[in-house]
Structure formats: C-alpha cells, structure tokens
C-alpha cells in the first residue's frame, strides 16, 4: 500500500490500557511487507527467468501470453488441482469471506531469545512451519488467507535488513528463503503444500500482487518500468526502494505496455497452477482500467471463481502522492474487481457516529450503479495501519470486530496479531544491527527500519502476537454469531436509527433486516466515556426481551426497552447486538437501504 493518511492520536494512553509505552505523536510513512534474507546464489536472475518464459526484448506488440514451452506444461500439470473447487469470488459477492492478512516469513518464526529479531541461529518462518498456525487462525472464524507478497525482495536502497515485500526483484519467482531447508521439496512445492493445507481446513488463499518493483528490477528491465522524459524512474513519494511499473507503451494513444501485460499473465499462470484462489492487487490505481480489463478476464478463463480485491479507497484529500493517480474505487469495481478496501481504516479518526453511518450509505448507494455483489473488506486495520491498540486498546478492537461482523457489504478483515492485541512495537526499532549480526543483512541496509506501531515487513521479526487473548475470544464469538445469522448480516437491509438525547453523537445505532427478522446493533464509539441516549426503533414493544448475542466485556451496559424506543447507557467502546421482534420495521417510515446482491 502507498498512502499518506495520518493516524489520529486518541485521548487514551497505554498506561491506562496496561501497555508498555505511550503513543508518539509523529507522522508515519506507510509500511509495506517484509521477506526473508536472500543470497545471490539462492535467487535466479530475473533475466534468466524472463528468458525462460518469454522473449522480453521482442519488438512485437502481442498482448496474448506466448505459447508455453514444454517445461512449463509439465510444471502446470504437476501442480494441477484435483477435487478442490474454488468459490472465493462467490464468497466475496455474498459477503461471506472472513479474511486474515498473514506473512509466511513471520508466521512460523521462533524468537527464542525474546529480542523480537530472528537471527540466523533462530527459526525463521517458512511455508512448512506456517502450516502449524492454520488451525488456530481457522478457529477464530477465518475462512480466507490474504498472503502478503512472497516474491524475492530487492536489495538496493532497501527498507530493513530483509527487504520490503512490496519491492520484488522478480515477480515470477518465490523467495527461496521461504523454503524449509529440511524439506526436500522445492519452494514452489512447499507453497503448494501450504495452500493445500489451507484448503483442507476450508480456507481460501488470496495472494498479494505488488504494485511496484524494486530498484534492482528497474535497473535490469527498464522496458517494464514507468520513466520520466529524462529517462529517470518514477518513484512514489517517500520511498527509496521501489520504482513504478509502466503500464503504457504510449499513454497519449492509450496503448498498453505488452511486456508488462505478458509478465502479469505469466504471474497468474504460475500461481493459479499452484492453487491460489484470488489476488489482492496492491495500490490498484497504479494501473489503468484498460490494464485490468485484460488481466482480470484472463485469470477467469481457467477459473471463473478467481477473486480480485482492489486496494483502493475513496477520494482521499491526500491522494495522489507524487507520481500517483487518484483512487477511483468505482472504476476498479467496474473493471472486474469484486471487492475493495474502502475507508474504514480512518474510522478511528471519525468523531461522530454519523460519519460511519454516512459512509455505509455512500457505499450502498454507489453499488446501485454496479453489477450485483460488489463489496468491501473490513479494512479498519491492515498491515499499512498503526495497531488499533493505540486507538483504544482491547475494548476498541472488540468494538471494531463487532462492527465488522454486522455492517452491510462487508467481508471482515484482520491482520495477523490483531486477535491478541499486538502493538507491533519491536525492541530493535530503527536500531543498527548488532556487531554479532552485521553479516545477517540480506540487503544493503544495516538499519532495522520499522514503521512505528505497524507490522514489521522489512526485517526478520517475531511471529505476530500480543497479550490480550480476550480479543481473539470475542472474534470467535462474533464470527460465530455472523454465521448463525448469515442471511440477515450478508443479505439484509441497513436501517440507520435516530438517537436522541446524545448531543455529541457518539452512539452508533442501526438495524439489519431480512425476511421479517431484525438484528439491532448499538455501540458507543467513544473510548473514554459512557454515553446515554434514546434510540428510536419503530414497532418495538416495551415488552421486548433483550439478550445480547455478543459476549459482554469491560463495564456493563444498561438498556431498557420502551414503546418504539430503546433507552441505553453504554460503556466506552462497547458494542452489543440484539435479536428483536420488529417484522414490519421496513414499512414503518424509517429509511431503508438495500444491498445490491
């Protein structure tokens, strides 16, 4: 992700939340992802790989992928899927995907000395030991893995000692450092094993497609890159390790770069053959819709259920950065993407309940002009965002989880470590490698660069994890509730409810309704103070029994059913869901917003 949104410092300290340190009020640049250290003898050169797959220097204008050579046909047959059947696209369209972002080089890492850094005498994460984490992740209610980039990272002007996951030196290779050296299978076979094990557990696998290239790749293959008139590279603002790919052969004539299209087709061929179910396109706006009009249909020739998630937002005031075009989610969805990130990552910056309500309505209204089944993910916190523990601690993370379980057009999303309240604070943050570890850098960097409070994707770091298992317990219960009330929460209408006697507009209140059944959601978005008010709920009876469908936490809420209303006094960051008997609520005069499904 390439973003310039500033995190908002909330009125809460980690002293109050029993956290190790206070939040620094600094503007943070956006994080990317990290990969294990590489050595030149481990990584085949990009030139050799491109030569193997196609003639990268060809002058012919040919958008169709060249005919595969025999060796490629053998490899594709080797990784052919058998009984498994993908339905990830349908899951996105039905709002049924529950996603966790994971980094294989971190998942199975074993930090035996407790310094957060995985040195050469410790166990680094790889595809084999990452399988050990799958059962625990599935138990949370996760049914889809977003695997952050697994390509070998660049070494020049690198971020961190392992290199950024979003600065690939070769799109058509898998990072050899993700191979378990004790396992005789190739790194490709080990990734296929990881995918197969996820599939056995009922989890889909979505792979992250980086939007840019490393400086290493730029220097070897400028024909793939975006160039200024002076033949210099185009670099996103604030980044030294990446260069922008060049989707145009001639932008004035709207002629696409055939070689870049061919490379992306080869990428799809390789990873579809290994078994992935979809792609998350990093900063999708770096390619025009004409590019995606070719790539997305190409991926669905072999697999009609191949899903596409666009990292694109709404019209952020901070976009575009230098050399970056504006986000246009509606264009991405029209081009074939099934789902997009949306603006939930700034929920902690919104100061009023109506900010959330208005954004939900904006998306529901936008979807009316699109094909059915377009959706969002719950991007309240991703690897690009500062831990939500800084926005209100464990209670705030449970509030967010409850919203992800109940909002419309929503495929819940969590980044690895969220479930236990990881603050992504590392003991080595922005230090220089220790003298005894100075030879362990796989890049030209000795600095252990970290984006404060964000998942470290630049170094070999510990497995994500915090000290608040109660968050994971709440997640498990919330996703179970979502499954038990699947029709209402994935198909139902959205009904915002008026709240009186809450002058600061801190109480979130809405109903989800489907086929005569209603779920009522009430929450206090304020992380510091209790909030009281009267929620207007037409057709509600004063005799309505109220039993919460989510576990209680923190201080107790006080609620009382009245005639066509609910009196509430809510604890900070508390959310609750009730099943209420209001079969005719949609025709009672309230505003009803239908999902386009």
Coordinates of C-alpha atoms in Angstrom, one line a residue, residues 40-430:
X40 CA 22.7 -14.1 -4.7
X41 CA 23.3 -17.8 -5.2
X42 CA 19.8 -18.6 -4.0
X43 CA 17.9 -16.3 -6.3
X44 CA 17.9 -17.0 -10.1
X45 CA 18.4 -13.8 -12.0
X46 CA 15.3 -12.1 -13.4
X47 CA 16.9 -12.0 -16.8
X48 CA 17.2 -15.8 -16.8
X49 CA 13.6 -16.2 -15.6
X50 CA 12.2 -13.8 -18.2
X51 CA 14.3 -15.5 -20.9
X52 CA 12.9 -18.9 -19.9
X53 CA 9.3 -17.7 -20.0
X54 CA 9.2 -15.4 -22.9
X55 CA 11.3 -13.1 -25.1
X56 CA 11.3 -9.9 -23.1
X57 CA 13.2 -8.0 -25.8
X58 CA 10.8 -8.8 -28.5
X59 CA 9.6 -5.9 -30.6
X60 CA 6.3 -7.5 -31.4
X61 CA 3.2 -6.0 -30.0
X62 CA 1.4 -9.0 -28.6
X63 CA -0.8 -8.9 -25.5
X64 CA -1.6 -12.6 -25.6
X65 CA 0.7 -14.8 -23.5
X66 CA 3.1 -16.6 -25.7
X67 CA 2.6 -20.3 -26.1
X68 CA 4.0 -22.2 -23.1
X69 CA 7.1 -24.3 -23.6
X70 CA 7.1 -28.0 -22.7
X71 CA 8.8 -27.5 -19.4
X72 CA 6.1 -25.1 -18.3
X73 CA 3.3 -27.5 -19.4
X74 CA 5.0 -30.2 -17.3
X75 CA 5.1 -27.8 -14.3
X76 CA 1.5 -26.8 -14.7
X77 CA 0.4 -30.5 -14.8
X78 CA 2.5 -31.2 -11.8
X79 CA 0.6 -28.7 -9.7
X80 CA -2.9 -29.4 -11.2
X81 CA -5.8 -29.2 -8.7
X82 CA -7.9 -32.3 -8.3
X83 CA -11.0 -32.5 -6.1
X84 CA -10.8 -28.9 -4.7
X85 CA -13.2 -26.4 -6.2
X86 CA -12.7 -22.6 -5.7
X87 CA -15.6 -20.3 -4.8
X88 CA -13.8 -17.3 -3.4
X89 CA -15.4 -14.9 -5.9
X90 CA -18.9 -16.1 -4.8
X91 CA -17.8 -15.6 -1.2
X92 CA -16.9 -12.0 -1.8
X93 CA -20.1 -11.4 -3.7
X94 CA -22.2 -12.9 -0.9
X95 CA -20.2 -11.1 1.9
X96 CA -19.1 -14.4 3.3
X97 CA -15.3 -14.1 3.2
X98 CA -13.6 -13.6 6.6
X99 CA -10.0 -12.7 5.9
X100 CA -6.7 -12.6 7.8
X101 CA -3.6 -11.0 6.3
X102 CA -0.5 -13.1 7.0
X103 CA 3.2 -13.1 6.3
X104 CA 4.7 -16.6 5.9
X105 CA 8.2 -15.5 6.9
X106 CA 6.7 -14.3 10.2
X107 CA 4.0 -16.9 10.9
X108 CA 6.3 -19.7 12.0
X109 CA 9.2 -17.7 13.3
X110 CA 10.5 -18.7 16.7
X111 CA 12.1 -15.9 18.7
X112 CA 13.9 -17.9 21.3
X113 CA 15.9 -15.1 22.9
X114 CA 13.0 -12.7 23.1
X115 CA 14.6 -9.7 21.3
X116 CA 11.9 -9.7 18.5
X117 CA 14.6 -10.2 15.8
X118 CA 15.0 -13.6 14.2
X119 CA 18.8 -14.1 13.8
X120 CA 20.5 -16.9 11.9
X121 CA 20.6 -19.2 15.0
X122 CA 16.8 -19.0 15.4
X123 CA 13.9 -20.5 13.3
X124 CA 12.7 -18.3 10.5
X125 CA 9.2 -18.5 9.2
X126 CA 8.6 -20.6 6.1
X127 CA 5.8 -22.3 4.3
X128 CA 6.1 -25.5 6.2
X129 CA 6.2 -24.2 9.8
X130 CA 3.5 -21.6 8.9
X131 CA 1.1 -24.6 8.5
X132 CA 1.3 -25.0 12.2
X133 CA -0.6 -21.8 12.7
X134 CA -3.5 -22.6 10.4
X135 CA -5.7 -24.4 12.9
X136 CA -5.5 -21.5 15.4
X137 CA -6.4 -19.0 12.7
X138 CA -9.3 -21.0 11.4
X139 CA -10.6 -21.3 15.0
X140 CA -11.1 -17.6 15.0
X141 CA -13.7 -17.9 12.2
X142 CA -11.2 -17.0 9.4
X143 CA -12.0 -18.7 6.1
X144 CA -9.7 -16.8 3.8
X145 CA -6.0 -16.0 4.0
X146 CA -4.5 -12.9 2.4
X147 CA -0.9 -13.9 1.9
X148 CA 1.3 -10.8 1.6
X149 CA 3.8 -10.9 -1.2
X150 CA 6.2 -13.9 -1.4
X151 CA 8.5 -12.8 -4.2
X152 CA 12.2 -12.3 -3.5
X153 CA 12.7 -8.7 -2.3
X154 CA 15.1 -6.2 -3.7
X155 CA 18.4 -5.5 -2.1
X156 CA 19.3 -2.0 -3.2
X157 CA 18.2 1.1 -1.2
X158 CA 16.3 -1.4 0.8
X159 CA 13.9 -0.9 3.7
X160 CA 15.2 -3.1 6.5
X161 CA 17.6 -5.9 6.6
X162 CA 15.4 -8.5 4.8
X163 CA 13.9 -6.1 2.2
X164 CA 10.4 -5.0 1.7
X165 CA 7.8 -7.5 0.5
X166 CA 6.5 -4.8 -1.8
X167 CA 9.8 -4.3 -3.6
X168 CA 10.1 -7.5 -5.6
X169 CA 13.1 -8.2 -7.7
X170 CA 11.3 -11.0 -9.6
X171 CA 7.5 -11.3 -10.0
X172 CA 7.9 -14.9 -11.4
X173 CA 9.9 -16.4 -8.6
X174 CA 9.1 -17.3 -5.0
X175 CA 11.5 -16.1 -2.3
X176 CA 13.9 -19.1 -1.7
X177 CA 14.2 -18.0 2.0
X178 CA 10.6 -19.2 2.5
X179 CA 11.7 -22.8 1.8
X180 CA 12.2 -25.1 4.8
X181 CA 15.8 -26.3 4.3
X182 CA 14.9 -29.6 6.0
X183 CA 12.2 -30.4 3.5
X184 CA 13.3 -31.9 0.1
X185 CA 10.6 -30.2 -1.9
X186 CA 11.2 -27.1 -3.9
X187 CA 10.0 -23.8 -2.6
X188 CA 7.2 -23.9 -5.2
X189 CA 6.1 -27.3 -4.0
X190 CA 6.2 -26.1 -0.4
X191 CA 4.0 -23.1 -1.2
X192 CA 1.6 -25.5 -2.9
X193 CA 1.7 -27.7 0.3
X194 CA 0.8 -24.6 2.4
X195 CA -2.1 -23.8 0.0
X196 CA -3.4 -27.4 0.1
X197 CA -3.3 -27.5 3.9
X198 CA -5.3 -24.3 4.0
X199 CA -7.8 -25.8 1.5
X200 CA -8.1 -28.9 3.7
X201 CA -9.2 -26.7 6.5
X202 CA -11.8 -24.9 4.4
X203 CA -9.7 -21.7 4.0
X204 CA -9.2 -19.9 0.7
X205 CA -5.8 -18.4 -0.3
X206 CA -5.5 -15.0 -1.8
X207 CA -2.1 -13.8 -2.9
X208 CA -0.8 -10.2 -2.8
X209 CA 0.3 -8.8 -6.2
X210 CA 2.8 -5.9 -5.6
X211 CA 2.1 -2.7 -7.5
X212 CA 5.7 -1.6 -7.9
X213 CA 9.1 -3.1 -8.5
X214 CA 12.5 -3.0 -6.7
X215 CA 15.3 -0.8 -7.8
X216 CA 17.1 -4.0 -8.7
X217 CA 14.3 -4.9 -11.2
X218 CA 14.2 -1.4 -12.6
X219 CA 17.9 -1.4 -13.4
X220 CA 17.6 -4.8 -15.3
X221 CA 14.3 -4.2 -17.1
X222 CA 13.5 -0.6 -17.8
X223 CA 11.1 -1.7 -20.6
X224 CA 8.8 -2.8 -17.8
X225 CA 9.0 0.5 -15.9
X226 CA 7.5 4.0 -15.9
X227 CA 10.0 6.6 -17.0
X228 CA 10.2 10.3 -16.8
X229 CA 11.0 12.2 -20.1
X230 CA 14.6 12.4 -18.8
X231 CA 14.7 8.5 -18.7
X232 CA 14.7 8.6 -14.9
X233 CA 12.5 6.4 -12.9
X234 CA 9.2 7.3 -11.4
X235 CA 9.3 6.8 -7.6
X236 CA 6.3 7.1 -5.3
X237 CA 6.7 9.9 -2.8
X238 CA 8.6 8.9 0.4
X239 CA 10.0 5.6 -0.9
X240 CA 13.6 4.9 -1.9
X241 CA 13.4 1.1 -2.5
X242 CA 10.6 0.9 -5.2
X243 CA 10.0 2.1 -8.7
X244 CA 6.8 2.3 -10.6
X245 CA 5.9 -0.1 -13.3
X246 CA 5.0 1.3 -16.7
X247 CA 1.5 0.2 -17.9
X248 CA 1.7 2.3 -21.0
X249 CA 3.5 1.9 -24.3
X250 CA 2.0 5.2 -25.4
X251 CA -0.3 6.8 -22.9
X252 CA -1.5 9.5 -25.4
X253 CA -2.7 6.8 -27.7
X254 CA -3.9 4.6 -24.8
X255 CA -1.6 1.8 -25.9
X256 CA -0.7 -0.6 -23.2
X257 CA 2.8 -2.0 -22.4
X258 CA 2.6 -5.5 -23.9
X259 CA 5.6 -6.8 -22.0
X260 CA 4.1 -5.8 -18.6
X261 CA 0.8 -7.4 -19.5
X262 CA 2.7 -10.6 -20.5
X263 CA 4.5 -10.6 -17.2
X264 CA 1.3 -10.3 -15.3
X265 CA -0.2 -13.1 -17.3
X266 CA 2.8 -15.3 -16.5
X267 CA 2.3 -14.4 -12.8
X268 CA -1.3 -15.5 -13.0
X269 CA -0.4 -18.8 -14.8
X270 CA 2.3 -19.7 -12.2
X271 CA 0.3 -19.0 -9.1
X272 CA -3.0 -20.4 -10.4
X273 CA -1.2 -23.6 -11.2
X274 CA 0.0 -23.7 -7.6
X275 CA -3.6 -23.3 -6.4
X276 CA -4.3 -19.8 -5.2
X277 CA -8.0 -18.7 -5.2
X278 CA -7.6 -14.9 -5.9
X279 CA -5.4 -11.9 -5.9
X280 CA -5.2 -8.8 -3.8
X281 CA -3.9 -6.0 -6.1
X282 CA -1.7 -3.6 -4.2
X283 CA -2.4 0.0 -5.0
X284 CA -4.6 -1.0 -7.9
X285 CA -4.8 2.6 -9.2
X286 CA -1.2 2.3 -10.5
X287 CA -2.7 0.5 -13.5
X288 CA -5.4 1.9 -15.7
X289 CA -8.8 0.2 -16.1
X290 CA -7.7 -0.9 -19.6
X291 CA -5.0 -3.0 -18.0
X292 CA -7.4 -4.7 -15.6
X293 CA -9.9 -5.2 -18.4
X294 CA -7.3 -7.6 -19.9
X295 CA -5.8 -9.2 -16.8
X296 CA -8.9 -10.0 -14.7
X297 CA -10.8 -11.8 -17.5
X298 CA -7.6 -13.6 -18.4
X299 CA -7.4 -15.0 -14.9
X300 CA -11.0 -16.2 -15.1
X301 CA -10.6 -18.2 -18.3
X302 CA -9.1 -21.1 -16.2
X303 CA -11.0 -20.3 -13.0
X304 CA -14.3 -18.4 -13.3
X305 CA -14.3 -18.1 -9.5
X306 CA -10.9 -16.4 -9.3
X307 CA -11.5 -13.4 -7.0
X308 CA -10.0 -9.9 -7.2
X309 CA -9.6 -7.5 -4.3
X310 CA -8.5 -3.9 -5.0
X311 CA -6.5 -1.9 -2.6
X312 CA -8.3 1.4 -3.4
X313 CA -10.0 3.9 -1.2
X314 CA -12.5 6.8 -1.7
X315 CA -11.4 10.3 -2.7
X316 CA -8.8 10.9 -0.1
X317 CA -7.6 14.5 0.1
X318 CA -4.1 13.3 0.4
X319 CA -4.2 11.4 -2.9
X320 CA -2.5 11.4 -5.2
X321 CA 1.1 11.4 -3.9
X322 CA 3.8 12.4 -6.2
X323 CA 3.6 10.2 -9.3
X324 CA 0.4 8.5 -8.1
X325 CA -3.0 9.0 -9.6
X326 CA -6.2 9.4 -7.5
X327 CA -8.1 6.5 -6.1
X328 CA -11.3 5.7 -8.0
X329 CA -12.9 2.6 -6.4
X330 CA -16.0 2.7 -8.7
X331 CA -13.7 2.4 -11.8
X332 CA -11.9 -0.6 -10.2
X333 CA -15.2 -2.3 -9.5
X334 CA -16.4 -1.7 -13.0
X335 CA -13.2 -3.2 -14.4
X336 CA -13.9 -6.5 -12.7
X337 CA -12.7 -6.3 -9.1
X338 CA -15.1 -8.0 -6.7
X339 CA -14.2 -6.1 -3.6
X340 CA -12.2 -3.1 -2.4
X341 CA -10.6 -1.7 0.7
X342 CA -12.8 1.3 1.3
X343 CA -12.3 4.0 4.0
X344 CA -12.8 2.1 7.2
X345 CA -9.1 2.5 8.0
X346 CA -9.8 6.0 9.2
X347 CA -12.8 5.0 11.4
X348 CA -10.7 5.9 14.5
X349 CA -10.4 9.5 13.1
X350 CA -14.1 10.0 12.6
X351 CA -15.5 11.9 15.6
X352 CA -19.2 11.3 15.1
X353 CA -21.4 8.2 14.8
X354 CA -23.0 9.8 11.7
X355 CA -19.5 9.6 10.0
X356 CA -19.8 5.8 10.0
X357 CA -23.4 5.8 9.0
X358 CA -22.9 8.2 6.1
X359 CA -20.0 6.2 4.8
X360 CA -22.1 3.0 4.8
X361 CA -24.9 4.7 2.9
X362 CA -22.4 6.1 0.4
X363 CA -21.2 2.7 -0.5
X364 CA -24.7 1.2 -0.6
X365 CA -25.8 4.0 -3.0
X366 CA -22.6 3.6 -5.1
X367 CA -23.2 -0.1 -5.5
X368 CA -26.6 0.5 -7.3
X369 CA -24.7 1.5 -10.4
X370 CA -22.6 -1.6 -10.4
X371 CA -23.0 -5.3 -11.1
X372 CA -24.6 -7.2 -8.2
X373 CA -22.4 -8.5 -5.4
X374 CA -19.7 -5.7 -5.2
X375 CA -18.4 -5.5 -1.6
X376 CA -15.8 -4.1 0.8
X377 CA -13.4 -5.6 3.2
X378 CA -13.2 -4.6 6.9
X379 CA -10.0 -2.6 6.4
X380 CA -10.3 -1.0 9.9
X381 CA -6.7 -2.2 10.4
X382 CA -4.3 -3.7 7.9
X383 CA -0.5 -4.1 7.7
X384 CA -0.4 -0.5 6.5
X385 CA -2.2 0.9 9.5
X386 CA -1.0 1.5 13.1
X387 CA -2.3 -1.0 15.5
X388 CA -5.8 -0.2 16.7
X389 CA -4.5 -0.8 20.3
X390 CA -3.3 2.8 20.1
X391 CA -6.8 3.9 19.4
X392 CA -8.4 2.5 22.5
X393 CA -6.9 -0.8 23.5
X394 CA -8.5 -4.2 23.6
X395 CA -12.0 -2.8 24.1
X396 CA -11.7 -0.7 20.9
X397 CA -10.6 -3.7 19.0
X398 CA -13.6 -5.6 20.2
X399 CA -15.8 -2.7 19.1
X400 CA -14.3 -2.8 15.6
X401 CA -14.7 -6.6 15.5
X402 CA -18.4 -6.2 16.3
X403 CA -18.9 -3.7 13.5
X404 CA -17.1 -5.9 11.0
X405 CA -19.5 -8.7 11.9
X406 CA -22.6 -6.6 11.4
X407 CA -22.1 -3.9 8.7
X408 CA -23.5 -4.4 5.2
X409 CA -21.4 -5.0 2.1
X410 CA -18.8 -6.3 4.5
X411 CA -16.2 -9.1 4.3
X412 CA -14.5 -8.9 7.7
X413 CA -10.7 -8.4 7.6
X414 CA -8.0 -8.7 10.2
X415 CA -4.2 -8.6 10.1
X416 CA -2.2 -11.3 11.9
X417 CA -1.7 -10.2 15.5
X418 CA -4.9 -8.2 15.8
X419 CA -6.6 -11.2 17.5
X420 CA -4.2 -10.9 20.5
X421 CA -3.7 -7.1 20.6
X422 CA -0.2 -6.8 19.1
X423 CA 1.0 -3.2 19.2
X424 CA 3.7 -4.1 16.6
X425 CA 6.3 -2.4 18.8
X426 CA 9.8 -4.0 18.3
X427 CA 12.7 -3.8 20.7
X428 CA 15.1 -3.2 17.8
X429 CA 13.0 -0.5 16.2
X430 CA 15.3 1.6 13.9

